[in-house]
XYZ file of C-alpha atoms in Angstrom:
290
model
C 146.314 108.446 79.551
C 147.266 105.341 77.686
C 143.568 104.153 77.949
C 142.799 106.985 76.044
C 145.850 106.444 73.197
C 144.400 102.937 72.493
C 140.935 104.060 72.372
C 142.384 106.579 69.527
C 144.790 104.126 67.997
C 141.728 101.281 68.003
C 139.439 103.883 66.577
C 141.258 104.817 63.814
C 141.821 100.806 63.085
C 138.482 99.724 63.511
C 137.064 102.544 61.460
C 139.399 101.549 58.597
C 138.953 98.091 58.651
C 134.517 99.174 58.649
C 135.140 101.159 55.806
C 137.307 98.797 53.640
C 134.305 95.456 54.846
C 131.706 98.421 53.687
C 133.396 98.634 50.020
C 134.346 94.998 50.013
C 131.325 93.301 51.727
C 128.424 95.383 51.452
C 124.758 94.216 53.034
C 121.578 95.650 53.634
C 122.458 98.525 56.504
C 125.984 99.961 53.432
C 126.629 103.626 54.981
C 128.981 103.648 51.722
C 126.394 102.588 49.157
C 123.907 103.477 50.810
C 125.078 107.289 50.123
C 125.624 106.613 46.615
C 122.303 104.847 45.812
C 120.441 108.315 47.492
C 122.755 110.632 45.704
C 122.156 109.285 42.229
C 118.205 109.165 42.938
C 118.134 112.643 44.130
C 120.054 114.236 41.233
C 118.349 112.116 38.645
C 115.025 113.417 39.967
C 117.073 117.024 39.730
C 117.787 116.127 36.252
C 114.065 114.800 35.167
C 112.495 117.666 37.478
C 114.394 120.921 37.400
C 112.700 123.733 39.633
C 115.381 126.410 37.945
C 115.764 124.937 34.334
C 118.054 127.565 34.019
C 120.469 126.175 35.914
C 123.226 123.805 34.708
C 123.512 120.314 35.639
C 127.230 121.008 36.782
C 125.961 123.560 39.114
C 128.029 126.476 40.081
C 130.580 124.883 42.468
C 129.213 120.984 41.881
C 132.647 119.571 42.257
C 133.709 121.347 45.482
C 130.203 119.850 47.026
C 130.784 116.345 45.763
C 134.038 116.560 47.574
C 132.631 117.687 50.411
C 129.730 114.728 50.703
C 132.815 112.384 50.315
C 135.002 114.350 52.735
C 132.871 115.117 55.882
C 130.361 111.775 55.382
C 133.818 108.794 54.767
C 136.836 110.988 55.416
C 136.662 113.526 58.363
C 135.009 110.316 60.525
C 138.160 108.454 59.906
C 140.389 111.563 60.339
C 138.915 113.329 63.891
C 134.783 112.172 64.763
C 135.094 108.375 65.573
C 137.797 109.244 67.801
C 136.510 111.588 69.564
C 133.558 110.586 70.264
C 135.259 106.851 71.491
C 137.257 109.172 74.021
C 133.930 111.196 74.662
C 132.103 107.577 76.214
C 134.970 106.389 77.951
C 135.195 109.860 79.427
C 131.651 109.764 80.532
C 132.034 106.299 81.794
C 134.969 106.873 83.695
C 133.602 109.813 85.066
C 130.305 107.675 86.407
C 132.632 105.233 86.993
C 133.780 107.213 90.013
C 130.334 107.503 92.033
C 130.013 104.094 91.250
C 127.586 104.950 88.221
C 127.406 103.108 84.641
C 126.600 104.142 81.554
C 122.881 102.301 82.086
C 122.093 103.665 85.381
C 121.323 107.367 84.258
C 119.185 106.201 81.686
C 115.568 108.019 82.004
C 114.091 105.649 79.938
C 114.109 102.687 77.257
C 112.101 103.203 74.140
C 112.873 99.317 73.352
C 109.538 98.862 75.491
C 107.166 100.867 73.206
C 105.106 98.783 70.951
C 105.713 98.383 67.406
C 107.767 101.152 65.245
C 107.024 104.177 67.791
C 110.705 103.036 69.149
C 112.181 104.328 66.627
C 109.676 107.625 65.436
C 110.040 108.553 69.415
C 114.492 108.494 68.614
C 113.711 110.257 65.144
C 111.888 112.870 66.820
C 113.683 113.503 69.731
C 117.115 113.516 67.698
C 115.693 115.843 65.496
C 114.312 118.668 67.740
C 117.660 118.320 69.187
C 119.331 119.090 65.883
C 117.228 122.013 65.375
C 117.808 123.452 68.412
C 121.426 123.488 67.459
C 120.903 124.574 64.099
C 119.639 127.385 65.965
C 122.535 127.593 67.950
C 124.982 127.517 65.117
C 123.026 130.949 63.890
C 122.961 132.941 66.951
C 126.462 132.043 68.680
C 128.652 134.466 66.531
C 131.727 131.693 66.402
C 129.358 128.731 65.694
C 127.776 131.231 63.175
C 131.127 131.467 61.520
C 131.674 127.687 61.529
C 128.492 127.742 59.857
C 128.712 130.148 57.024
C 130.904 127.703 55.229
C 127.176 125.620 54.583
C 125.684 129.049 53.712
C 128.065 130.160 51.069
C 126.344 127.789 48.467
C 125.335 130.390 45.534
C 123.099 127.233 43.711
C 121.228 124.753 45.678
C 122.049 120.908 44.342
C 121.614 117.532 46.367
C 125.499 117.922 47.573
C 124.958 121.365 48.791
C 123.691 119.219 51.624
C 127.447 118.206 53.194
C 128.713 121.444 52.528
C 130.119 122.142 55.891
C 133.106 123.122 57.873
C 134.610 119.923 59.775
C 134.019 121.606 63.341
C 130.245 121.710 62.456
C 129.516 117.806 62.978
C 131.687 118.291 66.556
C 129.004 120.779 67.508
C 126.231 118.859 66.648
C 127.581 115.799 67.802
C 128.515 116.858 70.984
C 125.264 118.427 72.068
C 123.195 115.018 70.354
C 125.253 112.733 72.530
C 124.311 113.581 76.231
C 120.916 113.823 75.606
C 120.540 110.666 73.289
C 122.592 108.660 75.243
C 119.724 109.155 78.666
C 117.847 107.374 76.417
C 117.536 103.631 76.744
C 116.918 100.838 73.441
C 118.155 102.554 70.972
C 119.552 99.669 68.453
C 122.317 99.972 65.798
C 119.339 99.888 62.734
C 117.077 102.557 64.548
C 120.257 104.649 63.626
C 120.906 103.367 60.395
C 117.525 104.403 59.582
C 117.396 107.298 60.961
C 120.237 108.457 59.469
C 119.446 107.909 56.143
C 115.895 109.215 56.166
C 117.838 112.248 57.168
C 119.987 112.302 54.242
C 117.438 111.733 52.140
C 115.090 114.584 53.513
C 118.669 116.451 53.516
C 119.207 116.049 49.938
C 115.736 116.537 48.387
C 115.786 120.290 50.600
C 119.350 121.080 48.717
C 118.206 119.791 45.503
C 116.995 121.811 42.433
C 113.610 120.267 42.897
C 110.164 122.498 43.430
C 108.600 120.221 46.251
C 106.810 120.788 48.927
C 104.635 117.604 49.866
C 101.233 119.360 50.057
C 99.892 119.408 53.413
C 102.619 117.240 54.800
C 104.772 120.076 53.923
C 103.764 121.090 57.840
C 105.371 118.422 59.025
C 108.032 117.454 56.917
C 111.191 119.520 55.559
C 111.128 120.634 51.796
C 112.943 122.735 48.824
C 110.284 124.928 49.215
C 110.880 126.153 52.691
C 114.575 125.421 52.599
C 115.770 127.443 50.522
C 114.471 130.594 52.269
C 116.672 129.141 55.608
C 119.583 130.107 52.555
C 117.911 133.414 51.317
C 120.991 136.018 51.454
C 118.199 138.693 52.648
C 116.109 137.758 55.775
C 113.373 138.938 58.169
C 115.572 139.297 61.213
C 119.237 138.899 62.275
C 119.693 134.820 63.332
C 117.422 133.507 60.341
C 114.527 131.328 59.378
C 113.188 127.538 58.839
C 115.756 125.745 60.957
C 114.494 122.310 60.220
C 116.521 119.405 59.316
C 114.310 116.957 58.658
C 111.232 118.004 59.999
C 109.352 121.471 59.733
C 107.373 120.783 62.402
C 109.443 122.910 64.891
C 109.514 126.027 62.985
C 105.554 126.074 62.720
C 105.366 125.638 66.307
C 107.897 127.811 67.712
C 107.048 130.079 64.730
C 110.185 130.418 63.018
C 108.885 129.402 59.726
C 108.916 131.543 56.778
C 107.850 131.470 53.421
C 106.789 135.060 52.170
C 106.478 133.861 48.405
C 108.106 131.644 45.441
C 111.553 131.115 46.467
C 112.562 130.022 43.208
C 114.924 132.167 42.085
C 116.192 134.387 44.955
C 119.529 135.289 45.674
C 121.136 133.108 47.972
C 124.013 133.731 50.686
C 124.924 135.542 53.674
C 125.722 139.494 54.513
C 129.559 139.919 53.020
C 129.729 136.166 51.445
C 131.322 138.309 48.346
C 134.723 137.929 51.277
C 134.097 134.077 52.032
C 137.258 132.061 50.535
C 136.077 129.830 47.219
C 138.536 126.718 48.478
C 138.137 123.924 50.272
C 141.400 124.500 52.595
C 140.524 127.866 52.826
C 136.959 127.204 53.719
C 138.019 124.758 56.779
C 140.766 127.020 58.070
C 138.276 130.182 58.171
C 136.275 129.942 61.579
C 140.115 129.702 63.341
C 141.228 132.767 61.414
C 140.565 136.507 62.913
């Protein structure tokens, strides 16, 4: 048990110390400014390229979603997710441990022996159809479907619509990512780092008020477009549509996709949303309340 308490207690320091060297020190691979630089960009191409000129630049709700992209990307990892998922591996390990298993040994494979860049499109790919899976998941499970209403109670889409989301949501995903991705061999610290901000980035633009849709990429790759009907307060069944995160790939094979016309200015939401609480505490507290 006090293996575990220091893995907490060193979690929580090293975290803090990576966050303050990140504000302090920043370098090419800057979660911090790296968040800020994409942020800016998106909105300014919101700004220059409004799909719904109607809508304000201080969107309905803008400052509750900036909170929120500060909050669950900086905050709730230093709060709950680097801890956890520190105790997670040593969990795994010690559990291994015990039929005289590593880590290593369970491995299937190591993309670090692919040629070129298909190390890290083979990681991007297979960490995405995992996270769409689960998006899935979060839609038909009715308590993972309340954990995720909080995302779909957005009324106007903007770029920080994107981290709208309760704090048990990243647990979900996160949990279900890390058995399969860790079976997976040569993944490095800047496959990640990329990966995770092409993510954002494809994130973003989908939230944004921008009218994109890529052309014929838009088959592969996640867009406005398409997104917003995934947010469309009337749907053409009961769990939803367009479940990609960054790719849209998935949804035209395992035909979930859905795009019956101009999307532009429908209403967006979920059955009942007019009873979803407007706050930020209230909004993290709701999946735990009957």
């Amino acid at each position: 048990m006090e293996k575990y308490l220091n893995t907490i207690i060193n979690s929580y320091q090293g975290y803090f110390n990576y966050l303050k060297n990140e504000i302090l020190f920043p370098n090419w691979d800057n979660y911090f400014y790296g968040l800020i630089v994409i942020s800016l960009g998106v909105w300014i191409l919101e700004l220059l390229f409004p799909w719904r000129k109607n809508q304000k630049i201080l969107r309905k709700d803008f400052w509750l979603d900036l909170f929120y992209l500060v909050f669950n990307f900086f905050l709730l990892n230093l709060i709950l997710l680097i801890a956890l998922s520190n105790v997670t591996a040593q969990l795994i390990n010690d559990f291994l441990s015990i039929f005289g298993f590593e880590l290593s040994s369970i491995q299937f494979f190591s993309i670090s022996s692919l040629p070129g860049i298909w190390p890290l499109v083979v990681f991007f790919l297979i960490s995405d159809f995992i996270q769409w899976n689960v998006h899935r998941l979060l839609h038909t499970i009715p308590f993972l479907w309340k954990i995720h209403q909080t995302h779909h109670s957005v009324k106007e889409m903007g770029f920080a619509a994107h981290f709208r989301y309760n704090w048990m949501e990243p647990i979900v995903y996160k949990s279900i990512l890390y058995l399969p991705i860790i079976l997976i061999g040569g993944v490095t610290i800047q496959d990640v780092f990329i990966v995770h901000f092409i993510s954002i980035a494809i994130g973003h633009l989908n939230h944004a008020n921008i009218g994109w849709d890529y052309g014929i990429f838009k088959y592969i790759i996640n867009n406005p477009k398409m997104h917003i009907w995934h947010h469309s307060k009337k749907i053409p069944n009961k769990y939803g549509i367009n479940f990609g995160i960054s790719l849209s790939l998935w949804d035209y094979i395992f035909k979930t996709n859905y795009i019956p016309s101009d999307g532009k200015n429908i209403e967006l939401g979920f059955h009942n949303d007019q009873n979803f609480p407007k706050d930020f505490m209230e909004q993290e507290l709701y999946p735990l309340k009957k």
